[in-house]
Coordinates of C-alpha atoms in Angstrom, one line a residue:
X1 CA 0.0 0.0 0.0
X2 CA 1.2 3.2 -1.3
X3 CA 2.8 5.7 1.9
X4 CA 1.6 9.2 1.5
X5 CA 2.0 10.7 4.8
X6 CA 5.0 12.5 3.7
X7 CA 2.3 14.7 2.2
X8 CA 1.0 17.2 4.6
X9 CA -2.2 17.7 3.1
X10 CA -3.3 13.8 3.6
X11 CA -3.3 14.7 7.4
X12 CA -6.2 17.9 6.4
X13 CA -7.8 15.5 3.8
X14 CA -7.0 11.8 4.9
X15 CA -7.1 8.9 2.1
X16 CA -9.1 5.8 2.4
X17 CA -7.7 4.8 -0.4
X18 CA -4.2 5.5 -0.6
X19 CA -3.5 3.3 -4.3
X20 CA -5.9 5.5 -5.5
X21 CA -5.2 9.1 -7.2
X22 CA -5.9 11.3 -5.2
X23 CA -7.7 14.7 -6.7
X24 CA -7.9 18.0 -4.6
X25 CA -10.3 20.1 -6.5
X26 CA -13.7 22.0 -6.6
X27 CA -16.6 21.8 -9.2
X28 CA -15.5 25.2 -11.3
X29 CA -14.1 25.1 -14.7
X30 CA -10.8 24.9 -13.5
X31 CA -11.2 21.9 -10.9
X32 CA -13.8 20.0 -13.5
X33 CA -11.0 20.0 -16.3
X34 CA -9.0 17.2 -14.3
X35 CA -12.0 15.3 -13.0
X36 CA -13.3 14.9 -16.4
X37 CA -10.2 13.7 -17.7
X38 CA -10.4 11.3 -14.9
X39 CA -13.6 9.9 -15.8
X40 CA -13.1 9.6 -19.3
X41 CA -9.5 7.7 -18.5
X42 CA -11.3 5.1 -16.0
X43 CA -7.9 5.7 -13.7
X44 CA -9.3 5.1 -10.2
X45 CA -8.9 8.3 -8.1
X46 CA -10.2 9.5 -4.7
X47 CA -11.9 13.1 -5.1
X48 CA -11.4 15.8 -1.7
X49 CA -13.4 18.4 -2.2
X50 CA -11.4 21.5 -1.5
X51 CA -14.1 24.5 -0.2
X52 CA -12.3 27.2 -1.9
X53 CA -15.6 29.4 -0.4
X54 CA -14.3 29.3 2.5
X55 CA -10.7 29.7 1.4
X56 CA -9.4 26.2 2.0
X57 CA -7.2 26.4 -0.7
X58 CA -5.4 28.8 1.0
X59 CA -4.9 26.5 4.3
X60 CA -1.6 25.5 4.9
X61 CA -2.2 22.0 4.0
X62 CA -3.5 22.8 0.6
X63 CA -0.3 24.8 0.2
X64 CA 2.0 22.8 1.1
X65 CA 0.6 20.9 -2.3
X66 CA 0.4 23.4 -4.6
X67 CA 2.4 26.9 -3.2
X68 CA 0.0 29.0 -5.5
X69 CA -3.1 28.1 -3.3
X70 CA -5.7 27.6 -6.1
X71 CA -7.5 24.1 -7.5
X72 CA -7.1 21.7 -8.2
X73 CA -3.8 19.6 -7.7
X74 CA -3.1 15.7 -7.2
X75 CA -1.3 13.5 -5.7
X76 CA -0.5 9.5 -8.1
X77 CA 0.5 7.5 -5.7
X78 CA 2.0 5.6 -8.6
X79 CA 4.1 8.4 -10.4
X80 CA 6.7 7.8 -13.0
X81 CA 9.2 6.7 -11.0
X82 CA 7.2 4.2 -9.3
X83 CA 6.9 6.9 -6.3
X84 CA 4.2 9.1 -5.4
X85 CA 4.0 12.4 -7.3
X86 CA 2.3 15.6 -6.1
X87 CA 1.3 17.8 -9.6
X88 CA -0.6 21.2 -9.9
X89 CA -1.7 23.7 -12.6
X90 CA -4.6 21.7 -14.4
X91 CA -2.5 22.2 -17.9
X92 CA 0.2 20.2 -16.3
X93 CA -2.1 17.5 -15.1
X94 CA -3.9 17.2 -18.3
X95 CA -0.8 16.4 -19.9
X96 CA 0.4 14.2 -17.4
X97 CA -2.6 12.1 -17.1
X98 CA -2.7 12.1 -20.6
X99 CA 1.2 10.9 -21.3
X100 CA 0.2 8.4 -18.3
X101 CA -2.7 6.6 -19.6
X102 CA -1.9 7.4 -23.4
X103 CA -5.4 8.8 -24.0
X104 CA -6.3 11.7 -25.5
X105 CA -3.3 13.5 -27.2
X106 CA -1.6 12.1 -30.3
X107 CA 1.5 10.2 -30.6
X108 CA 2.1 12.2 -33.7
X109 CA 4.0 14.8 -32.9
X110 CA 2.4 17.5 -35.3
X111 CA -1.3 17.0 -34.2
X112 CA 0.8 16.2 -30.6
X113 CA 2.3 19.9 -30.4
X114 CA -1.2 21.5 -31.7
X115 CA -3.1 19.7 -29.1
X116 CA -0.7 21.4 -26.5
X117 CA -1.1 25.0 -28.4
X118 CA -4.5 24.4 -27.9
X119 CA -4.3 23.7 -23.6
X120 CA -2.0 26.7 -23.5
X121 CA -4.4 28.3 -25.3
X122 CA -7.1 27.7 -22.8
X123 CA -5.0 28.3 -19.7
X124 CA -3.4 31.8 -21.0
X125 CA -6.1 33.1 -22.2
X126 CA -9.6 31.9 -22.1
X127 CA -9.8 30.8 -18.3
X128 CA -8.6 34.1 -17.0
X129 CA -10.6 36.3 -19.5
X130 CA -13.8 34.2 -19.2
X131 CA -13.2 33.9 -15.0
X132 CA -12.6 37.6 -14.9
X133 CA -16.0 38.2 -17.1
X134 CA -17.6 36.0 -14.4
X135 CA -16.6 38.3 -11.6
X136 CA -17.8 41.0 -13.7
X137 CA -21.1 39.7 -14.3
X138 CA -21.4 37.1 -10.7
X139 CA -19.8 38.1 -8.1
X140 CA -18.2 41.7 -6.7
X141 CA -17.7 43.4 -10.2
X142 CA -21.4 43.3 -10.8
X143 CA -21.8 46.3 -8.5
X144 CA -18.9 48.7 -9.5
X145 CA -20.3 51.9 -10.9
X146 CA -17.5 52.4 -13.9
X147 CA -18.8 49.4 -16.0
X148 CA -15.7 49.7 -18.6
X149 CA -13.6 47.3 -17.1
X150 CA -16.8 44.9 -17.3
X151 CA -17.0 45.8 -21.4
X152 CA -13.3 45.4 -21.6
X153 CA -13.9 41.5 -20.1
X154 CA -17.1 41.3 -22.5
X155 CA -15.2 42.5 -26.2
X156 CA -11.9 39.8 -25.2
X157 CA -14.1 37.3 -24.4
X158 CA -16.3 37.6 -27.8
X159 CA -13.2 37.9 -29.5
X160 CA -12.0 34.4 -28.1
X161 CA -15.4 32.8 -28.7
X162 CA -14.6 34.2 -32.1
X163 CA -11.0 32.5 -32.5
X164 CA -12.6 29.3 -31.2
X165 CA -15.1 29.2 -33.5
X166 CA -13.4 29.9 -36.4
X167 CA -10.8 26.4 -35.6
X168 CA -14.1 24.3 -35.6
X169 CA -15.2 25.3 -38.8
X170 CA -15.8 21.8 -40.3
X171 CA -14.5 20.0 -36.7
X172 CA -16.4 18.0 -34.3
X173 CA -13.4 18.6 -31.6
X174 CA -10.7 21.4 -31.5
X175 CA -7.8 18.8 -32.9
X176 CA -8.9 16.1 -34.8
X177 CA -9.6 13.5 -32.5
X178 CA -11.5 14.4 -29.2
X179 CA -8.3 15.5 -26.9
X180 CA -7.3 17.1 -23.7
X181 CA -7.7 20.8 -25.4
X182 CA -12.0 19.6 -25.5
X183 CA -11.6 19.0 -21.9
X184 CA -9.8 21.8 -21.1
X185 CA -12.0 24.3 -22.5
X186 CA -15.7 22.8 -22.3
X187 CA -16.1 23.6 -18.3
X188 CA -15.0 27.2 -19.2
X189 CA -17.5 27.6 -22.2
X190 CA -20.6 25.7 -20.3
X191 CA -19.8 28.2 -17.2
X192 CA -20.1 31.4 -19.1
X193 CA -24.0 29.8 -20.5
X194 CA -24.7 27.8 -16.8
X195 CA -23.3 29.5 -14.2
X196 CA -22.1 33.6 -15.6
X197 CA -25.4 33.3 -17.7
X198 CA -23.4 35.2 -20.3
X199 CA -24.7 33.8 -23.5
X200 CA -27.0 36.7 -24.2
X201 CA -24.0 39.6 -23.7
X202 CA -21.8 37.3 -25.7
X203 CA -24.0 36.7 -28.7
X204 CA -23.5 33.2 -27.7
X205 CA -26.0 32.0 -30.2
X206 CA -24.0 33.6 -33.1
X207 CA -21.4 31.2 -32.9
X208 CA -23.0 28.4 -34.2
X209 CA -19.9 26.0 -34.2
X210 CA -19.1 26.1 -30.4
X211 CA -22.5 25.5 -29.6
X212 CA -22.1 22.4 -31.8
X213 CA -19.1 21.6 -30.0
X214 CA -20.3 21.9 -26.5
X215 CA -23.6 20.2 -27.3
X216 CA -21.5 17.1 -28.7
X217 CA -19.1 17.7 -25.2
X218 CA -21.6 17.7 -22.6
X219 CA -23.3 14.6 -24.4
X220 CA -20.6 12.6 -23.0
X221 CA -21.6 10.6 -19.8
X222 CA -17.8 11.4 -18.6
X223 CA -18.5 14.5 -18.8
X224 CA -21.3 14.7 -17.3
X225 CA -20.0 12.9 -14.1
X226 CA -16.8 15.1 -14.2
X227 CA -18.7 18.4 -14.0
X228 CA -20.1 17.2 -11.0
X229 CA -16.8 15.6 -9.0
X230 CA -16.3 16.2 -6.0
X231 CA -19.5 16.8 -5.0
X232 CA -21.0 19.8 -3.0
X233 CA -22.5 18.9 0.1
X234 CA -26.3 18.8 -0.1

């Protein structure tokens, strides 16, 4: 049985299952990105759900995992050296669950390289420019008096629904095949329609081929489960 007491935050958030991965993460675009990968990998894993509401990611535990205090992160107790690994940033653990299971990102390096293009993509540009519309729109920014900042996060955001839409132009999936750049980027798309309710002051519905492409995402039964993992208390 794997030994992860070494790991601070298994004393916060113990393990039952200890040869299980073990996934430190929320249900927001960021933290589903890793659990949907999960589910659509079949690696067995052991979800903690990190309250980042009440600013558990920023308890001493959680940062002794990942020093930047934001889900999700992980812990394999069967890394690539046969030791346990602790990882963070969910690009990284996208790619490393991919390379680990050999799902979802081409052996070829060509498509291999755009399919990374396409993560960094995601992470640089449309996570923080579609989360900072969402506090615009949902949370504090909502009530600010100067709305130009809010406009500024509305005309980037169009303009990357634009760029996206424009690669799937004749493409079910963002690369060819189904690949971690799909589950990198449908939690952030499906928040700004479920949970920002920014379709309308997008022009959402003008973009026909990412609504394609998140209809033929969120028909996935991984998917489904992933969006949803770990679970919110009742």
């Amino acid at each position: 049985m794997p030994d992860l007491s070494s790991f601070p935050i298994t004393q916060r958030w113990p393990a039952s299952h200890p040869d299980r991965l073990q996934l430190y993460a929320a249900p927001t675009p960021n933290g589903v990105k890793v659990s949907i990968m999960l589910e659509e990998t079949g690696l067995a894993y052991e979800p903690h759900l990190i309250d980042i509401s009440n600013n558990e990611s920023k308890d001493p535990a959680f940062v002794s995992l990942n020093p930047n205090g934001r889900i999700p992160a992980i812990i394999d107790p069967a890394g690539p050296d046969g030791r346990p690994i602790a990882l963070w940033e969910s690009g990284a653990i996208l790619v490393y669950l991919a390379e680990k299971t050999g799902q979802f990102i081409s052996t070829t390096p060509t498509q291999r390289y755009e399919t990374l293009a396409w993560v960094f993509f995601q992470m640089s540009a449309i996570g923080p420019m579609f989360g900072q519309l969402g506090f615009f729109l949902r949370f504090g920014g909502k009530d600010y008096e100067d709305k130009r900042p809010q406009q500024r996060f509305i005309d980037e955001s169009t303009r990357l629904l634009g760029i996206l839409d424009r690669r799937l132009e004749g493409r079910d999936w963002i690369v060819d095949d189904y690949s971690i750049a799909d589950i990198a980027t449908l939690g952030w798309v499906n928040a700004l329609v479920e949970f920002y309710a920014a379709g309308d002051i997008l022009g959402l519905s003008s973009f026909s081929n990412v609504r394609a492409w998140l209809g033929r995402g969120l028909a996935r039964p991984a998917v489904q489960r992933g969006l949803h993992i770990p679970a919110r208390p009742a």
